[in-house]
Tab-separated table of C-alpha atoms in Angstrom:
chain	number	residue	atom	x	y	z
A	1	UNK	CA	2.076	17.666	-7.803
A	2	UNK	CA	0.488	15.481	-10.435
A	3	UNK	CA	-3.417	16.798	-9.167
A	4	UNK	CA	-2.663	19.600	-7.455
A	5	UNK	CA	-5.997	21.458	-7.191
A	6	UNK	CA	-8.295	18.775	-8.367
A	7	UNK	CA	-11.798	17.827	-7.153
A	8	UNK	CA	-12.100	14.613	-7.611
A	9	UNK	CA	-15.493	12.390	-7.010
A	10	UNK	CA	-14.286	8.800	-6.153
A	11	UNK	CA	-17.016	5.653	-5.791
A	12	UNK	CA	-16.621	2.535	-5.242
A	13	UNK	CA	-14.635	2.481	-1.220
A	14	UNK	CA	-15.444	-0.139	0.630
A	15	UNK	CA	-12.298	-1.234	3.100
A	16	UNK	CA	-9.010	-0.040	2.613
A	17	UNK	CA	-8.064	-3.366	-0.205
A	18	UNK	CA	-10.547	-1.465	-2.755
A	19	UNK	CA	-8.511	-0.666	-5.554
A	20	UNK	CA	-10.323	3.140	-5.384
A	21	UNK	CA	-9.048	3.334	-1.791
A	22	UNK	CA	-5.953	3.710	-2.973
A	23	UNK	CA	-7.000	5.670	-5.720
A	24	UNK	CA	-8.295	8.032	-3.390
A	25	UNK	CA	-4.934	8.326	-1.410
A	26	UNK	CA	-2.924	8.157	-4.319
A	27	UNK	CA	-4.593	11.183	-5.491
A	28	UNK	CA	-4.496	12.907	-1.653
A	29	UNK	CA	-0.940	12.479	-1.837
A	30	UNK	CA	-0.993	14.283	-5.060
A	31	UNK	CA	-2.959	17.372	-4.034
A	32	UNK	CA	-6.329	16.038	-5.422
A	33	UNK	CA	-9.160	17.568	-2.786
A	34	UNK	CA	-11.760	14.368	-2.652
A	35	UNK	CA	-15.116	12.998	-1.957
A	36	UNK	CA	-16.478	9.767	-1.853
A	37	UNK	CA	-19.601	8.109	-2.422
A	38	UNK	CA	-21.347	4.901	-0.614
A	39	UNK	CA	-24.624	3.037	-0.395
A	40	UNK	CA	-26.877	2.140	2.912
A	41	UNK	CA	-25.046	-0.494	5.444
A	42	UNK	CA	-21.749	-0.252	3.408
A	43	UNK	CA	-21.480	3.543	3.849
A	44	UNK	CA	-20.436	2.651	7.388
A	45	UNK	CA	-17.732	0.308	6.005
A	46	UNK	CA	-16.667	3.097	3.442
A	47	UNK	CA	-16.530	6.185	6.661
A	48	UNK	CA	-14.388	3.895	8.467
A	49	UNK	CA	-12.191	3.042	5.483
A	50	UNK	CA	-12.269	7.268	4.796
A	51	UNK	CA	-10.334	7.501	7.946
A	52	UNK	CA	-7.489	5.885	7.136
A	53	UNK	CA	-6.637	8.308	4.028
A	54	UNK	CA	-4.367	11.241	4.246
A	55	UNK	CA	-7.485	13.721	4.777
A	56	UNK	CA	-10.863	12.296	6.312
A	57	UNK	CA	-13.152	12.967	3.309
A	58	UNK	CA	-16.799	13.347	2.998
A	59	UNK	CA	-18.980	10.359	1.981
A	60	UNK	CA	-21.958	11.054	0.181
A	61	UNK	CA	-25.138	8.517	-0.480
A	62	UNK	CA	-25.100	7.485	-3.965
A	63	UNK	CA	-26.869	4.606	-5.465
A	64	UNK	CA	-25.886	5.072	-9.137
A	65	UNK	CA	-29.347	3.423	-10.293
A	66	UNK	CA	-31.078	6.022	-8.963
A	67	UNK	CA	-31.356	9.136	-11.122
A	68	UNK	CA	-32.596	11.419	-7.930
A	69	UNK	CA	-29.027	10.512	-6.105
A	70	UNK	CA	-27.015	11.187	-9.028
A	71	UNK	CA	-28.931	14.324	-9.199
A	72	UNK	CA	-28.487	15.259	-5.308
A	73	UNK	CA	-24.940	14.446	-5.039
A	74	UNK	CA	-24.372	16.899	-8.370
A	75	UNK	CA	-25.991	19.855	-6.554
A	76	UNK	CA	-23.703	19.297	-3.634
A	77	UNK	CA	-20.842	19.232	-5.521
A	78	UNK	CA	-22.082	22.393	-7.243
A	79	UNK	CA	-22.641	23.880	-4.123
A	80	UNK	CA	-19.127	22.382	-2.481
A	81	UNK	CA	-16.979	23.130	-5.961
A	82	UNK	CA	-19.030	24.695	-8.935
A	83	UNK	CA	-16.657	21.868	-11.282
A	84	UNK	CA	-15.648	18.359	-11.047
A	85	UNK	CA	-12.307	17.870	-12.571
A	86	UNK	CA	-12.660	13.931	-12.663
A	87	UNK	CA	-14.707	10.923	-11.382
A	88	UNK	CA	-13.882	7.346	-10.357
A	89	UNK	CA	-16.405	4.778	-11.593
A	90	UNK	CA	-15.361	1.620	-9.708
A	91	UNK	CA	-18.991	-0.197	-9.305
A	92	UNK	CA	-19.854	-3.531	-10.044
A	93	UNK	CA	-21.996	-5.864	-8.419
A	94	UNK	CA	-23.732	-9.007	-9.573
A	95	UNK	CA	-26.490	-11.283	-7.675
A	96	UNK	CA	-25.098	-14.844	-6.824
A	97	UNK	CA	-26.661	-16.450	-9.710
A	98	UNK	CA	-24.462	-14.608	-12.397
A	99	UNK	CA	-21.256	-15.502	-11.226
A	100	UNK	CA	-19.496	-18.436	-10.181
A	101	UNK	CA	-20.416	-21.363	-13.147
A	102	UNK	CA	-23.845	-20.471	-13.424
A	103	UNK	CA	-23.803	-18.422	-16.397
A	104	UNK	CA	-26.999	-20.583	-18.187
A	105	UNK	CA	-28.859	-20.684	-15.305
A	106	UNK	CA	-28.790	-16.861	-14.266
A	107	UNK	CA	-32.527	-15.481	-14.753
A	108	UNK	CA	-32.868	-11.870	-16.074
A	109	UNK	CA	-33.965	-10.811	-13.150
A	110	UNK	CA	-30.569	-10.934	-11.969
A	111	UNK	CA	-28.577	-10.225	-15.288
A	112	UNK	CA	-30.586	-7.173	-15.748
A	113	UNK	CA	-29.470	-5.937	-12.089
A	114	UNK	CA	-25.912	-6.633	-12.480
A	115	UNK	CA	-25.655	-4.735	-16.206
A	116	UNK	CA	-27.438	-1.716	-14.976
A	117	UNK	CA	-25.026	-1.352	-11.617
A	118	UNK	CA	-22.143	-2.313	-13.400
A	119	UNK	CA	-22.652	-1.019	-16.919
A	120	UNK	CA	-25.086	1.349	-17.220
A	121	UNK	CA	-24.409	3.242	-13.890
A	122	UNK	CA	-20.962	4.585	-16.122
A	123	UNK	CA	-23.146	6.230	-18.460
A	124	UNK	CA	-25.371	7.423	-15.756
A	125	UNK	CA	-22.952	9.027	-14.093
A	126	UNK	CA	-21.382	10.603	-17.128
A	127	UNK	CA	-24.733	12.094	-18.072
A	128	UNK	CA	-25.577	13.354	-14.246
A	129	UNK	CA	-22.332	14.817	-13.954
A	130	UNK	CA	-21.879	16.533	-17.325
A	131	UNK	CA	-22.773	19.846	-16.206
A	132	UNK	CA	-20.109	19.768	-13.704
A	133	UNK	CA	-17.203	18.287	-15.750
A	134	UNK	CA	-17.786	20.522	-18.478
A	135	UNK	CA	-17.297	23.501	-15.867
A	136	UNK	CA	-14.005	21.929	-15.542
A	137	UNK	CA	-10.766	22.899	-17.592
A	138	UNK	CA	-10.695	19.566	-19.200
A	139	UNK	CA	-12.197	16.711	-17.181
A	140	UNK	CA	-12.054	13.237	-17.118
A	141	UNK	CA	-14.012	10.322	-16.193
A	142	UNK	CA	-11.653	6.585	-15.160
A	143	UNK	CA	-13.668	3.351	-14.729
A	144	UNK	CA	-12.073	0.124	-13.567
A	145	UNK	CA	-12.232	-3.251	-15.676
A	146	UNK	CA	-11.052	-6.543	-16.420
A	147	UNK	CA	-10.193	-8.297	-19.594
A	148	UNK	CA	-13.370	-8.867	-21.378
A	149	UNK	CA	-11.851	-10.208	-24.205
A	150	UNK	CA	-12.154	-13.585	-22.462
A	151	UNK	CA	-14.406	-15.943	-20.562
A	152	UNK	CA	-13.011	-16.409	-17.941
A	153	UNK	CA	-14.082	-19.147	-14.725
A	154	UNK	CA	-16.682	-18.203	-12.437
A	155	UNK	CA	-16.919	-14.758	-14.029
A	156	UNK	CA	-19.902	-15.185	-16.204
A	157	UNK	CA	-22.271	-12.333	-16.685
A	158	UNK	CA	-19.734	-9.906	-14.755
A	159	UNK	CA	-17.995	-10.909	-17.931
A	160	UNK	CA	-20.554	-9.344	-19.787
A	161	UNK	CA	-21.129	-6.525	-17.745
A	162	UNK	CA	-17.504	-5.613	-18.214
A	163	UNK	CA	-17.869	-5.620	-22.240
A	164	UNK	CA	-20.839	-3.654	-22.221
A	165	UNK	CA	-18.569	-1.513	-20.167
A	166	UNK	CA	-16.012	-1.411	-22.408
A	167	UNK	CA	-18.507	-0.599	-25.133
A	168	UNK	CA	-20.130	2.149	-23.128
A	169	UNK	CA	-16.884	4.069	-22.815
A	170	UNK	CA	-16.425	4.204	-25.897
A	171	UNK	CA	-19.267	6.286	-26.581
A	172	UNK	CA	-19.393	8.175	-23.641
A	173	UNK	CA	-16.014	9.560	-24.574
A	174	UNK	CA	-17.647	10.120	-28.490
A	175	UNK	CA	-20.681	12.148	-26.671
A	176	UNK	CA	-18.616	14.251	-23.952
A	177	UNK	CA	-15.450	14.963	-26.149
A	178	UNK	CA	-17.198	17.821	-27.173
A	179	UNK	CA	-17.630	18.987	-24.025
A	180	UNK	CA	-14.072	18.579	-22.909
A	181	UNK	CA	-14.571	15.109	-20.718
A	182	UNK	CA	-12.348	12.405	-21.497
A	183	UNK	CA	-13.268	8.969	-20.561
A	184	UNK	CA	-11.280	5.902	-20.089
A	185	UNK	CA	-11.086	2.606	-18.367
A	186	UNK	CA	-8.107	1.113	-16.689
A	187	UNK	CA	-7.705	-2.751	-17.248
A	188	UNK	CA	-6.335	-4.029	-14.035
A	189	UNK	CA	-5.034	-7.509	-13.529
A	190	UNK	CA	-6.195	-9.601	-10.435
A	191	UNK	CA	-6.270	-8.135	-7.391
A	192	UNK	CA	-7.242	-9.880	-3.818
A	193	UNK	CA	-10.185	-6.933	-2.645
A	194	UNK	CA	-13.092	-8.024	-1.139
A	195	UNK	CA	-15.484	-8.053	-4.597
A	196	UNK	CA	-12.677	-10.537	-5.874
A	197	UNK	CA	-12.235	-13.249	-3.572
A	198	UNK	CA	-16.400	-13.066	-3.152
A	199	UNK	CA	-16.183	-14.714	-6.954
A	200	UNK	CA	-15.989	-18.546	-6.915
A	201	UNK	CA	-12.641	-19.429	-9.204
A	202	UNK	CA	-10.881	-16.262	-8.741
A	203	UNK	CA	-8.251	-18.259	-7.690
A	204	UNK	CA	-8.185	-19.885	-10.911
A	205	UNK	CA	-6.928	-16.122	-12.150
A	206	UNK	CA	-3.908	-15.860	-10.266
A	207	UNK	CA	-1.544	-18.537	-11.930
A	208	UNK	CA	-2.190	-17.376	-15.103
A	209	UNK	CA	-0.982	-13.384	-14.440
A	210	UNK	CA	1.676	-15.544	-12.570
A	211	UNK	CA	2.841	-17.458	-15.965
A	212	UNK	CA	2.508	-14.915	-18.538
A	213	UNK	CA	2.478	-11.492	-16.945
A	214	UNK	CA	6.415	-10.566	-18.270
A	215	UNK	CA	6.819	-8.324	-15.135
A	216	UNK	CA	5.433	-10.011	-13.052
A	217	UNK	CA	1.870	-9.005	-11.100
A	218	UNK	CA	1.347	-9.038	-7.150
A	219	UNK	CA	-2.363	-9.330	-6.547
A	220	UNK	CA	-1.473	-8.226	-3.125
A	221	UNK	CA	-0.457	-4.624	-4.672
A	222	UNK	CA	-2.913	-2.589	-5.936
A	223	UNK	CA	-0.184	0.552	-6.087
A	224	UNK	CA	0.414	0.566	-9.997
A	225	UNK	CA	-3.174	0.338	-10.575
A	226	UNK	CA	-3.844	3.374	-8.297
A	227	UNK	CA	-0.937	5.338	-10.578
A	228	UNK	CA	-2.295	4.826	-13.641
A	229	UNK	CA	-5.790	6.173	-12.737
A	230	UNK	CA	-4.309	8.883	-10.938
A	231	UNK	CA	-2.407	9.515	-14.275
A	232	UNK	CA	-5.871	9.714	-16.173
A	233	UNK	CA	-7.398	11.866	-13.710
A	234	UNK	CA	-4.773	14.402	-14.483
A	235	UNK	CA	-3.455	16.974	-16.976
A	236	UNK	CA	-1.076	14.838	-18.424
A	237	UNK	CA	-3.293	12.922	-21.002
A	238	UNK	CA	-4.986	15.649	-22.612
A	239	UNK	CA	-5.806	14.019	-25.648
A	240	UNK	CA	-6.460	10.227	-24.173
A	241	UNK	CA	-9.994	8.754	-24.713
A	242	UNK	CA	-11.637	5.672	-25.309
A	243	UNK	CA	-9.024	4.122	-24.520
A	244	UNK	CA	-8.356	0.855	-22.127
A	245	UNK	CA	-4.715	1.197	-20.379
A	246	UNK	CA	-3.962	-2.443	-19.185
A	247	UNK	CA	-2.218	-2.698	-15.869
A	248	UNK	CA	-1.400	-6.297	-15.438
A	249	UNK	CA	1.941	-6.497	-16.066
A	250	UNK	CA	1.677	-7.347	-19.654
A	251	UNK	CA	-0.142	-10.069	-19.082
A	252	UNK	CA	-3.012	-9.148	-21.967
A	253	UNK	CA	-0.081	-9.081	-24.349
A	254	UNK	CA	1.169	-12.881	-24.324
A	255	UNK	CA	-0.807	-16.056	-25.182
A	256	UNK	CA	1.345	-18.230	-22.974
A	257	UNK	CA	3.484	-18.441	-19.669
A	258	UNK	CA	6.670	-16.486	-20.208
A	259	UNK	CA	10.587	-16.975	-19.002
A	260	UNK	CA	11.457	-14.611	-16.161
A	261	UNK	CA	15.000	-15.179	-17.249
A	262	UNK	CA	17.245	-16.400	-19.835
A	263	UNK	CA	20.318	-17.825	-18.626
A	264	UNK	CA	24.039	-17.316	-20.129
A	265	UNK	CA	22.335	-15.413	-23.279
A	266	UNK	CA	20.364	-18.182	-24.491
A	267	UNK	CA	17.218	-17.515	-26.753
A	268	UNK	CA	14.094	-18.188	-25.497
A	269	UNK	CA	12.715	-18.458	-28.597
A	270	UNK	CA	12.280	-22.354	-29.460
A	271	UNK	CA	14.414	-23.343	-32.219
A	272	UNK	CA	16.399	-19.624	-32.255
């Protein structure tokens, strides 16, 4: 199996539509051995969520702007594993204000909170757990994203947050190459969790992966997402980092709505 004997620290559960939910069973099915992290009322949320994997796995309290959590949840895995073959950063949160059309109104009060959960918690984590995926035989770190190559509506300062993100991989994977972590982010196209559909105009997003994604996307199917990770998380991309894999079904690829057939061998191409 793709992850057979891998320890894998997954964040970021909260029901079973969370895109790491199904990274978590994706990788169960695959022979990862798992633990999960939550945060105060939602830990309840994420226990019930844990029952409904494969295996019923631990949930640890981890609020990733806390530097004494990062550090208690490493000496448990220490203690539970002695390595951590890969992590799942999939936080992001943003107060009211910086989302949904108020992007010049936001104070920094607020934009401050949402870059340091959604940003700077990545390079948190990679420096708390360091130790740990070093210990590993090659390691790797996955965070989630969306296209910040755009603005796009109602997404504002998460906007931001997810460039600095971007940026931040980057040079995580230049510091823990050396130490035999690889760090990536997967790109994944519109999907109906609960963090979504919380941001007014995400359903401005969907009609767009509907015209120009060229196979198609079902925001309703957060499988090829889950895959992809998984695929990070394992042996298989030894030499993959600082990279962003798009999973969107092409959609980052074409600047406008695309045929999803051509009939009798006509050209789609105007004028061909």
């Amino acid at each position: 199996m793709l992850l057979d004997g891998k320890r894998l620290l997954i964040t970021g559960v909260l029901d079973p539509r969370s895109i790491a939910f199904h990274v978590a069973r994706c990788a169960q099915e695959q022979g990862a051995e798992v633990v999960l992290t939550s945060l105060g009322r939602a830990r309840r949320l994420t226990e019930r969520a844990a029952g409904r994997l494969p295996t019923t796995p631990d949930v640890l309290e981890l609020d990733v702007t806390s530097e004494d959590d990062i550090a208690a949840v490493a000496k448990d895995l220490e203690g539970r594993w002695g390595r951590l073959d890969g992590l799942l950063h999939a936080v992001a949160f943003a107060p009211g204000s910086c989302l949904g059309g108020g992007f010049l109104d936001a104070p920094w009060e607020d934009v401050s909170t949402a870059l340091q959960i959604s940003t700077y918690s990545l390079a948190s984590l990679g420096r708390g757990f360091a130790p740990l995926l070093e210990a590993a035989d090659g390691s790797s770190v996955v965070g989630l994203d969306f296209d910040a190559s755009l603005a796009w509506p109602g997404y504002d300062w998460m906007g931001v947050a997810k460039a600095g993100l971007e940026a931040t991989s980057r040079y995580l994977a230049r510091d823990l190459g050396p130490r035999g972590v690889r760090v990536n982010l997967v790109a994944a196209g519109p999907l109906r969790t609960i963090a979504a559909t919380s941001i007014d105009g995400f359903q401005h997003f969907e009609p767009v992966w509907d015209e120009r994604a060229p196979l198609g996307w079902d925001v309703r199917d957060p499988e090829p997402v889950a895959r992809t990770v998984c695929a990070l998380l394992s042996d298989w991309m030894p030499a993959v980092t600082g990279e962003i894999v798009h999973v969107d079904g092409g959609a980052h690829a074409i600047g406008a709505g695309v045929p999803r057939a051509v009939d009798d061998g006509a050209s789609a191409v105007a004028g061909a």
